[in-house]
mmCIF file of C-alpha atoms in Angstrom:
data_model
loop_
_atom_site.group_PDB
_atom_site.id
_atom_site.type_symbol
_atom_site.label_atom_id
_atom_site.label_comp_id
_atom_site.label_asym_id
_atom_site.label_seq_id
_atom_site.Cartn_x
_atom_site.Cartn_y
_atom_site.Cartn_z
ATOM 1 C CA MET A 154 -72.655 -20.409 -19.549
ATOM 2 C CA THR A 155 -74.762 -17.738 -21.239
ATOM 3 C CA GLN A 156 -71.993 -16.526 -23.562
ATOM 4 C CA TYR A 157 -71.854 -20.001 -25.115
ATOM 5 C CA GLN A 158 -75.354 -19.469 -26.519
ATOM 6 C CA ARG A 159 -73.821 -17.129 -29.079
ATOM 7 C CA PRO A 160 -73.706 -19.145 -32.339
ATOM 8 C CA ILE A 161 -70.274 -20.163 -33.602
ATOM 9 C CA ILE A 162 -70.598 -20.618 -37.365
ATOM 10 C CA LEU A 163 -67.809 -22.754 -38.855
ATOM 11 C CA MET A 164 -67.419 -22.515 -42.643
ATOM 12 C CA ARG A 165 -64.165 -24.300 -43.411
ATOM 13 C CA PRO A 166 -64.753 -27.197 -45.830
ATOM 14 C CA GLY A 167 -63.835 -30.794 -45.165
ATOM 15 C CA ALA A 168 -62.661 -32.856 -42.221
ATOM 16 C CA SER A 169 -60.930 -29.891 -40.563
ATOM 17 C CA ASN A 170 -64.336 -28.284 -39.989
ATOM 18 C CA GLU A 171 -65.655 -31.442 -38.333
ATOM 19 C CA ARG A 172 -62.562 -31.669 -36.150
ATOM 20 C CA LEU A 173 -62.849 -28.060 -34.985
ATOM 21 C CA ALA A 174 -66.609 -28.401 -34.435
ATOM 22 C CA GLU A 175 -66.069 -31.417 -32.192
ATOM 23 C CA ARG A 176 -63.396 -29.553 -30.242
ATOM 24 C CA LEU A 177 -65.632 -26.531 -29.614
ATOM 25 C CA THR A 178 -68.771 -28.569 -28.912
ATOM 26 C CA LYS A 179 -66.934 -30.389 -26.119
ATOM 27 C CA LEU A 180 -66.417 -26.972 -24.511
ATOM 28 C CA GLY A 181 -70.175 -26.364 -24.521
ATOM 29 C CA MET A 182 -70.229 -23.914 -27.415
ATOM 30 C CA ASN A 183 -73.250 -23.455 -29.692
ATOM 31 C CA VAL A 184 -71.619 -24.691 -32.911
ATOM 32 C CA TRP A 185 -73.255 -24.427 -36.344
ATOM 33 C CA LYS A 186 -71.502 -26.407 -39.081
ATOM 34 C CA TRP A 187 -71.908 -24.485 -42.342
ATOM 35 C CA PRO A 188 -69.030 -25.668 -44.566
ATOM 36 C CA ALA A 189 -68.790 -23.221 -47.460
ATOM 37 C CA PHE A 190 -68.292 -26.112 -49.877
ATOM 38 C CA THR A 191 -68.915 -29.839 -49.925
ATOM 39 C CA ILE A 192 -66.146 -31.644 -51.768
ATOM 40 C CA LEU A 193 -67.380 -34.111 -54.407
ATOM 41 C CA PRO A 194 -65.564 -36.503 -56.765
ATOM 42 C CA PRO A 195 -64.375 -35.100 -60.123
ATOM 43 C CA THR A 196 -66.665 -35.123 -63.136
ATOM 44 C CA ASP A 197 -64.053 -37.153 -65.042
ATOM 45 C CA PRO A 198 -62.218 -39.468 -62.605
ATOM 46 C CA GLU A 199 -60.626 -41.424 -65.454
ATOM 47 C CA ARG A 200 -58.874 -38.296 -66.675
ATOM 48 C CA VAL A 201 -57.518 -37.667 -63.171
ATOM 49 C CA LYS A 202 -56.294 -41.254 -62.860
ATOM 50 C CA GLU A 203 -54.680 -41.193 -66.307
ATOM 51 C CA ARG A 204 -52.924 -37.857 -65.808
ATOM 52 C CA LEU A 205 -51.540 -38.788 -62.385
ATOM 53 C CA SER A 206 -50.280 -42.133 -63.685
ATOM 54 C CA ASP A 207 -47.673 -40.395 -65.869
ATOM 55 C CA LEU A 208 -46.009 -37.203 -64.613
ATOM 56 C CA SER A 209 -42.840 -37.576 -66.677
ATOM 57 C CA SER A 210 -43.404 -34.324 -68.582
ATOM 58 C CA PHE A 211 -43.799 -32.153 -65.457
ATOM 59 C CA ASP A 212 -41.195 -30.856 -63.061
ATOM 60 C CA MET A 213 -43.618 -29.393 -60.502
ATOM 61 C CA VAL A 214 -47.038 -30.383 -59.150
ATOM 62 C CA LEU A 215 -48.949 -27.673 -57.290
ATOM 63 C CA LEU A 216 -51.611 -28.976 -54.901
ATOM 64 C CA ALA A 217 -53.943 -26.032 -54.487
ATOM 65 C CA SER A 218 -55.817 -27.153 -51.354
ATOM 66 C CA PRO A 219 -56.305 -29.965 -48.834
ATOM 67 C CA ALA A 220 -59.042 -31.281 -51.144
ATOM 68 C CA ALA A 221 -56.478 -31.496 -53.947
ATOM 69 C CA VAL A 222 -54.236 -33.507 -51.630
ATOM 70 C CA ALA A 223 -57.029 -35.935 -50.779
ATOM 71 C CA ALA A 224 -57.994 -36.314 -54.442
ATOM 72 C CA SER A 225 -54.388 -36.987 -55.482
ATOM 73 C CA ALA A 226 -53.704 -39.404 -52.638
ATOM 74 C CA ALA A 227 -56.380 -41.711 -54.037
ATOM 75 C CA TYR A 228 -54.150 -42.303 -57.098
ATOM 76 C CA VAL A 229 -50.579 -41.460 -56.070
ATOM 77 C CA LYS A 230 -48.834 -43.630 -53.482
ATOM 78 C CA SER A 231 -45.491 -41.879 -53.920
ATOM 79 C CA TRP A 232 -44.338 -38.987 -56.093
ATOM 80 C CA PRO A 233 -41.640 -39.413 -58.774
ATOM 81 C CA LYS A 234 -38.267 -38.179 -57.541
ATOM 82 C CA HIS A 235 -38.001 -35.549 -60.295
ATOM 83 C CA ILE A 236 -41.242 -33.837 -59.164
ATOM 84 C CA THR A 237 -41.176 -30.780 -56.903
ATOM 85 C CA LEU A 238 -44.342 -30.784 -54.797
ATOM 86 C CA ALA A 239 -45.635 -27.310 -54.063
ATOM 87 C CA THR A 240 -48.536 -25.504 -52.426
ATOM 88 C CA ILE A 241 -49.439 -21.958 -51.473
ATOM 89 C CA GLY A 242 -49.580 -22.289 -47.682
ATOM 90 C CA SER A 243 -48.275 -24.112 -44.634
ATOM 91 C CA GLY A 244 -51.668 -25.619 -43.794
ATOM 92 C CA THR A 245 -51.866 -27.572 -47.035
ATOM 93 C CA ALA A 246 -48.180 -28.449 -46.660
ATOM 94 C CA ARG A 247 -49.025 -30.143 -43.354
ATOM 95 C CA VAL A 248 -51.810 -32.095 -45.083
ATOM 96 C CA ILE A 249 -49.363 -33.164 -47.807
ATOM 97 C CA ARG A 250 -46.934 -34.524 -45.207
ATOM 98 C CA ALA A 251 -49.771 -36.315 -43.448
ATOM 99 C CA ALA A 252 -50.675 -37.996 -46.739
ATOM 100 C CA TRP A 253 -47.183 -38.969 -47.976
ATOM 101 C CA GLY A 254 -44.974 -38.872 -44.902
ATOM 102 C CA GLU A 255 -43.397 -36.280 -42.629
ATOM 103 C CA ASN A 256 -40.194 -36.252 -44.682
ATOM 104 C CA THR A 257 -41.991 -35.226 -47.897
ATOM 105 C CA GLN A 258 -40.353 -32.111 -49.323
ATOM 106 C CA VAL A 259 -42.864 -29.339 -50.076
ATOM 107 C CA LEU A 260 -42.146 -25.950 -51.606
ATOM 108 C CA CYS A 261 -44.363 -23.284 -50.010
ATOM 109 C CA PRO A 262 -44.100 -19.826 -48.404
ATOM 110 C CA ASP A 263 -42.958 -19.775 -44.790
ATOM 111 C CA GLY A 264 -45.245 -18.651 -41.994
ATOM 112 C CA GLU A 265 -48.915 -18.845 -41.153
ATOM 113 C CA ALA A 266 -51.838 -18.644 -43.579
ATOM 114 C CA PHE A 267 -51.919 -14.833 -43.545
ATOM 115 C CA ASP A 268 -48.316 -14.905 -44.823
ATOM 116 C CA SER A 269 -49.208 -17.243 -47.685
ATOM 117 C CA GLY A 270 -51.245 -17.167 -50.899
ATOM 118 C CA SER A 271 -50.630 -17.121 -54.621
ATOM 119 C CA GLU A 272 -48.739 -13.829 -54.500
ATOM 120 C CA ARG A 273 -46.281 -15.050 -51.864
ATOM 121 C CA PHE A 274 -45.791 -18.331 -53.703
ATOM 122 C CA PHE A 275 -45.130 -16.449 -56.933
ATOM 123 C CA GLU A 276 -42.491 -14.319 -55.194
ATOM 124 C CA LEU A 277 -40.897 -17.526 -53.932
ATOM 125 C CA LEU A 278 -40.700 -18.874 -57.483
ATOM 126 C CA LYS A 279 -39.192 -15.609 -58.720
ATOM 127 C CA SER A 280 -36.389 -15.953 -56.190
ATOM 128 C CA ARG A 281 -35.596 -19.611 -57.007
ATOM 129 C CA GLY A 282 -36.454 -19.774 -60.717
ATOM 130 C CA PHE A 283 -39.577 -20.758 -62.603
ATOM 131 C CA PRO A 284 -40.281 -24.406 -63.453
ATOM 132 C CA SER A 285 -40.623 -25.480 -67.071
ATOM 133 C CA ARG A 286 -43.922 -27.309 -66.768
ATOM 134 C CA VAL A 287 -46.399 -27.290 -63.870
ATOM 135 C CA LEU A 288 -49.493 -29.346 -63.143
ATOM 136 C CA ILE A 289 -51.984 -27.464 -60.940
ATOM 137 C CA ILE A 290 -54.371 -29.822 -59.162
ATOM 138 C CA ARG A 291 -57.509 -28.008 -58.031
ATOM 139 C CA GLY A 292 -61.329 -27.956 -58.241
ATOM 140 C CA GLN A 293 -63.297 -26.645 -61.216
ATOM 141 C CA VAL A 294 -61.888 -23.142 -60.701
ATOM 142 C CA GLY A 295 -59.203 -21.420 -58.675
ATOM 143 C CA ARG A 296 -55.628 -20.061 -58.751
ATOM 144 C CA GLU A 297 -56.301 -18.269 -62.030
ATOM 145 C CA TRP A 298 -54.019 -15.340 -61.158
ATOM 146 C CA LEU A 299 -51.131 -17.688 -60.404
ATOM 147 C CA ARG A 300 -51.704 -19.644 -63.604
ATOM 148 C CA GLU A 301 -51.655 -16.439 -65.666
ATOM 149 C CA GLN A 302 -48.474 -15.214 -63.983
ATOM 150 C CA LEU A 303 -46.690 -18.518 -64.608
ATOM 151 C CA LEU A 304 -47.714 -18.504 -68.256
ATOM 152 C CA ALA A 305 -46.488 -14.916 -68.615
ATOM 153 C CA HIS A 306 -43.081 -15.991 -67.280
ATOM 154 C CA GLY A 307 -42.699 -18.846 -69.724
ATOM 155 C CA THR A 308 -43.954 -21.783 -67.667
ATOM 156 C CA ASP A 309 -46.164 -24.310 -69.416
ATOM 157 C CA VAL A 310 -49.179 -24.871 -67.144
ATOM 158 C CA GLU A 311 -51.758 -27.661 -67.182
ATOM 159 C CA VAL A 312 -54.772 -27.601 -64.878
ATOM 160 C CA LEU A 313 -56.310 -30.816 -63.556
ATOM 161 C CA PRO A 314 -59.793 -30.512 -61.977
ATOM 162 C CA ALA A 315 -59.559 -33.356 -59.444
ATOM 163 C CA TYR A 316 -62.685 -32.605 -57.403
ATOM 164 C CA GLN A 317 -65.856 -30.511 -57.416
ATOM 165 C CA ARG A 318 -66.964 -27.911 -54.884
ATOM 166 C CA LEU A 319 -70.700 -27.766 -54.116
ATOM 167 C CA PRO A 320 -71.571 -24.427 -52.440
ATOM 168 C CA LEU A 321 -73.452 -24.348 -49.146
ATOM 169 C CA GLU A 322 -77.237 -24.479 -49.340
ATOM 170 C CA LEU A 323 -79.027 -24.279 -45.998
ATOM 171 C CA SER A 324 -81.765 -26.792 -45.291
ATOM 172 C CA SER A 325 -85.265 -25.671 -44.327
ATOM 173 C CA ALA A 326 -84.464 -26.576 -40.709
ATOM 174 C CA GLU A 327 -81.253 -24.521 -40.793
ATOM 175 C CA LEU A 328 -83.090 -21.562 -42.322
ATOM 176 C CA GLU A 329 -85.741 -21.727 -39.607
ATOM 177 C CA LYS A 330 -83.039 -21.885 -36.931
ATOM 178 C CA LEU A 331 -81.364 -18.873 -38.533
ATOM 179 C CA ARG A 332 -84.671 -16.964 -38.650
ATOM 180 C CA PHE A 333 -85.231 -17.586 -34.942
ATOM 181 C CA SER A 334 -81.637 -16.743 -33.997
ATOM 182 C CA THR A 335 -81.636 -13.298 -35.624
ATOM 183 C CA GLN A 336 -83.478 -12.073 -32.509
ATOM 184 C CA GLY A 337 -80.572 -13.093 -30.295
ATOM 185 C CA LEU A 338 -76.822 -12.643 -29.952
ATOM 186 C CA ALA A 339 -74.946 -12.070 -33.211
ATOM 187 C CA PRO A 340 -72.593 -14.924 -34.170
ATOM 188 C CA ILE A 341 -68.885 -15.521 -34.362
ATOM 189 C CA ILE A 342 -68.061 -16.760 -37.876
ATOM 190 C CA TYR A 343 -64.948 -18.604 -38.978
ATOM 191 C CA LEU A 344 -64.289 -18.753 -42.723
ATOM 192 C CA THR A 345 -61.141 -19.273 -44.741
ATOM 193 C CA SER A 346 -61.533 -18.002 -48.325
ATOM 194 C CA THR A 347 -62.881 -15.142 -50.409
ATOM 195 C CA ASP A 348 -65.205 -17.597 -52.170
ATOM 196 C CA ALA A 349 -66.778 -18.439 -48.807
ATOM 197 C CA VAL A 350 -67.868 -14.810 -48.374
ATOM 198 C CA GLY A 351 -70.083 -14.919 -51.453
ATOM 199 C CA VAL A 352 -71.382 -18.354 -50.469
ATOM 200 C CA LEU A 353 -72.398 -17.016 -47.042
ATOM 201 C CA LEU A 354 -74.272 -14.043 -48.499
ATOM 202 C CA HIS A 355 -76.130 -16.292 -50.937
ATOM 203 C CA ALA A 356 -77.010 -18.890 -48.297
ATOM 204 C CA VAL A 357 -78.827 -16.417 -46.002
ATOM 205 C CA LYS A 358 -80.436 -14.123 -48.574
ATOM 206 C CA THR A 359 -83.956 -15.544 -48.181
ATOM 207 C CA VAL A 360 -84.106 -14.816 -44.428
ATOM 208 C CA SER A 361 -85.162 -11.272 -43.610
ATOM 209 C CA GLY A 362 -82.652 -9.506 -41.363
ATOM 210 C CA ALA A 363 -80.138 -12.361 -41.493
ATOM 211 C CA LEU A 364 -77.389 -10.439 -43.259
ATOM 212 C CA GLU A 365 -77.682 -7.513 -40.853
ATOM 213 C CA TRP A 366 -77.506 -9.955 -37.944
ATOM 214 C CA LEU A 367 -74.371 -11.567 -39.347
ATOM 215 C CA GLN A 368 -72.772 -8.159 -39.918
ATOM 216 C CA LYS A 369 -73.230 -7.313 -36.228
ATOM 217 C CA GLY A 370 -71.168 -10.343 -35.311
ATOM 218 C CA PHE A 371 -67.476 -11.144 -35.411
ATOM 219 C CA VAL A 372 -65.577 -12.880 -38.175
ATOM 220 C CA LEU A 373 -62.280 -14.739 -37.932
ATOM 221 C CA THR A 374 -60.405 -15.504 -41.133
ATOM 222 C CA ILE A 375 -56.925 -16.671 -42.086
ATOM 223 C CA HIS A 376 -55.839 -14.296 -44.864
ATOM 224 C CA PRO A 377 -56.008 -10.565 -45.738
ATOM 225 C CA ARG A 378 -57.959 -11.216 -48.964
ATOM 226 C CA PRO A 379 -61.133 -12.616 -47.350
ATOM 227 C CA LYS A 380 -60.768 -9.989 -44.613
ATOM 228 C CA ALA A 381 -60.843 -7.235 -47.241
ATOM 229 C CA GLN A 382 -63.772 -8.890 -49.016
ATOM 230 C CA LEU A 383 -65.756 -9.123 -45.776
ATOM 231 C CA GLU A 384 -65.140 -5.465 -44.991
ATOM 232 C CA GLU A 385 -66.252 -4.488 -48.496
ATOM 233 C CA VAL A 386 -69.646 -6.115 -47.955
ATOM 234 C CA GLY A 387 -70.304 -4.524 -44.583
ATOM 235 C CA PHE A 388 -68.634 -6.663 -41.911
ATOM 236 C CA HIS A 389 -66.823 -4.405 -39.445
ATOM 237 C CA ASN A 390 -65.502 -6.786 -36.800
ATOM 238 C CA VAL A 391 -63.060 -8.921 -38.780
ATOM 239 C CA ALA A 392 -59.768 -10.290 -37.447
ATOM 240 C CA LEU A 393 -57.012 -12.538 -38.752
ATOM 241 C CA VAL A 394 -56.246 -15.800 -36.970
ATOM 242 C CA SER A 395 -53.873 -18.709 -37.415
ATOM 243 C CA ALA A 396 -55.448 -21.699 -39.169
ATOM 244 C CA LYS A 397 -54.345 -24.049 -36.364
ATOM 245 C CA ASP A 398 -57.316 -25.417 -34.410
ATOM 246 C CA GLU A 399 -55.946 -24.402 -31.034
ATOM 247 C CA LYS A 400 -55.415 -20.812 -32.198
ATOM 248 C CA VAL A 401 -58.937 -20.609 -33.632
ATOM 249 C CA GLN A 402 -60.298 -21.944 -30.340
ATOM 250 C CA GLU A 403 -58.302 -19.381 -28.373
ATOM 251 C CA ALA A 404 -59.564 -16.541 -30.555
ATOM 252 C CA ILE A 405 -63.197 -17.678 -30.196
ATOM 253 C CA GLU A 406 -62.870 -18.070 -26.423
ATOM 254 C CA LYS A 407 -61.398 -14.574 -26.180
ATOM 255 C CA LEU A 408 -64.297 -13.115 -28.142
ATOM 256 C CA LEU A 409 -66.851 -14.975 -26.022
ATOM 257 C CA ASN A 410 -65.284 -13.529 -22.896
ATOM 258 C CA ILE A 411 -65.241 -9.906 -24.069
ATOM 259 C CA VAL A 412 -68.655 -9.551 -25.743
#
């Protein structure tokens, strides 16, 4: 079908991007896999192993992303009973339960991804009381606002960089494909973070007309923050979508049928 020649650019990092790409490819869609970040092992794996071997001084562990879950699962077979596991959204909560069992208790905001985030998690903590000492497991950077707010409210916070994020760099073949495609239908893009917006702009900057081509397209994202960031840099057709694969598929199919 001609509408399926419109590129579908998928920018979610990790296995979830591969899973969604396979799902859409089976439907005959023109899928481009551009994960915003490639997840790499930590620079200091011994520090990660040592810290996760003794959590006696913490009362909460915040897993900032699915990558943080995967990194922790390599060292933690079960969490100490005194630890409250937490995350900032239901998507990562599902990954946590997949890693340590469906009955694993996880503190996180209710609702879909657009109802989540650091601010919602912070409000949740305000209503239930702040922990004494929190370990935030993340990449090299991230969740700085939440860390600062916890510190300001008397929580002792330690950050553990458990993985690295390598930003997207397009290969020469991908750049040539992009250059050719700018003469055709503008894409549908799916991305899931504010960081991914900057990564996208950097990745295409060497191709004349590529940014303008992208801006003519449609972007699906899972939270108001990346939506606002996209609109700031000139994307006009931006919509929120559930992070569940079937909902993303439905949203893409709807766009393909109306444009």
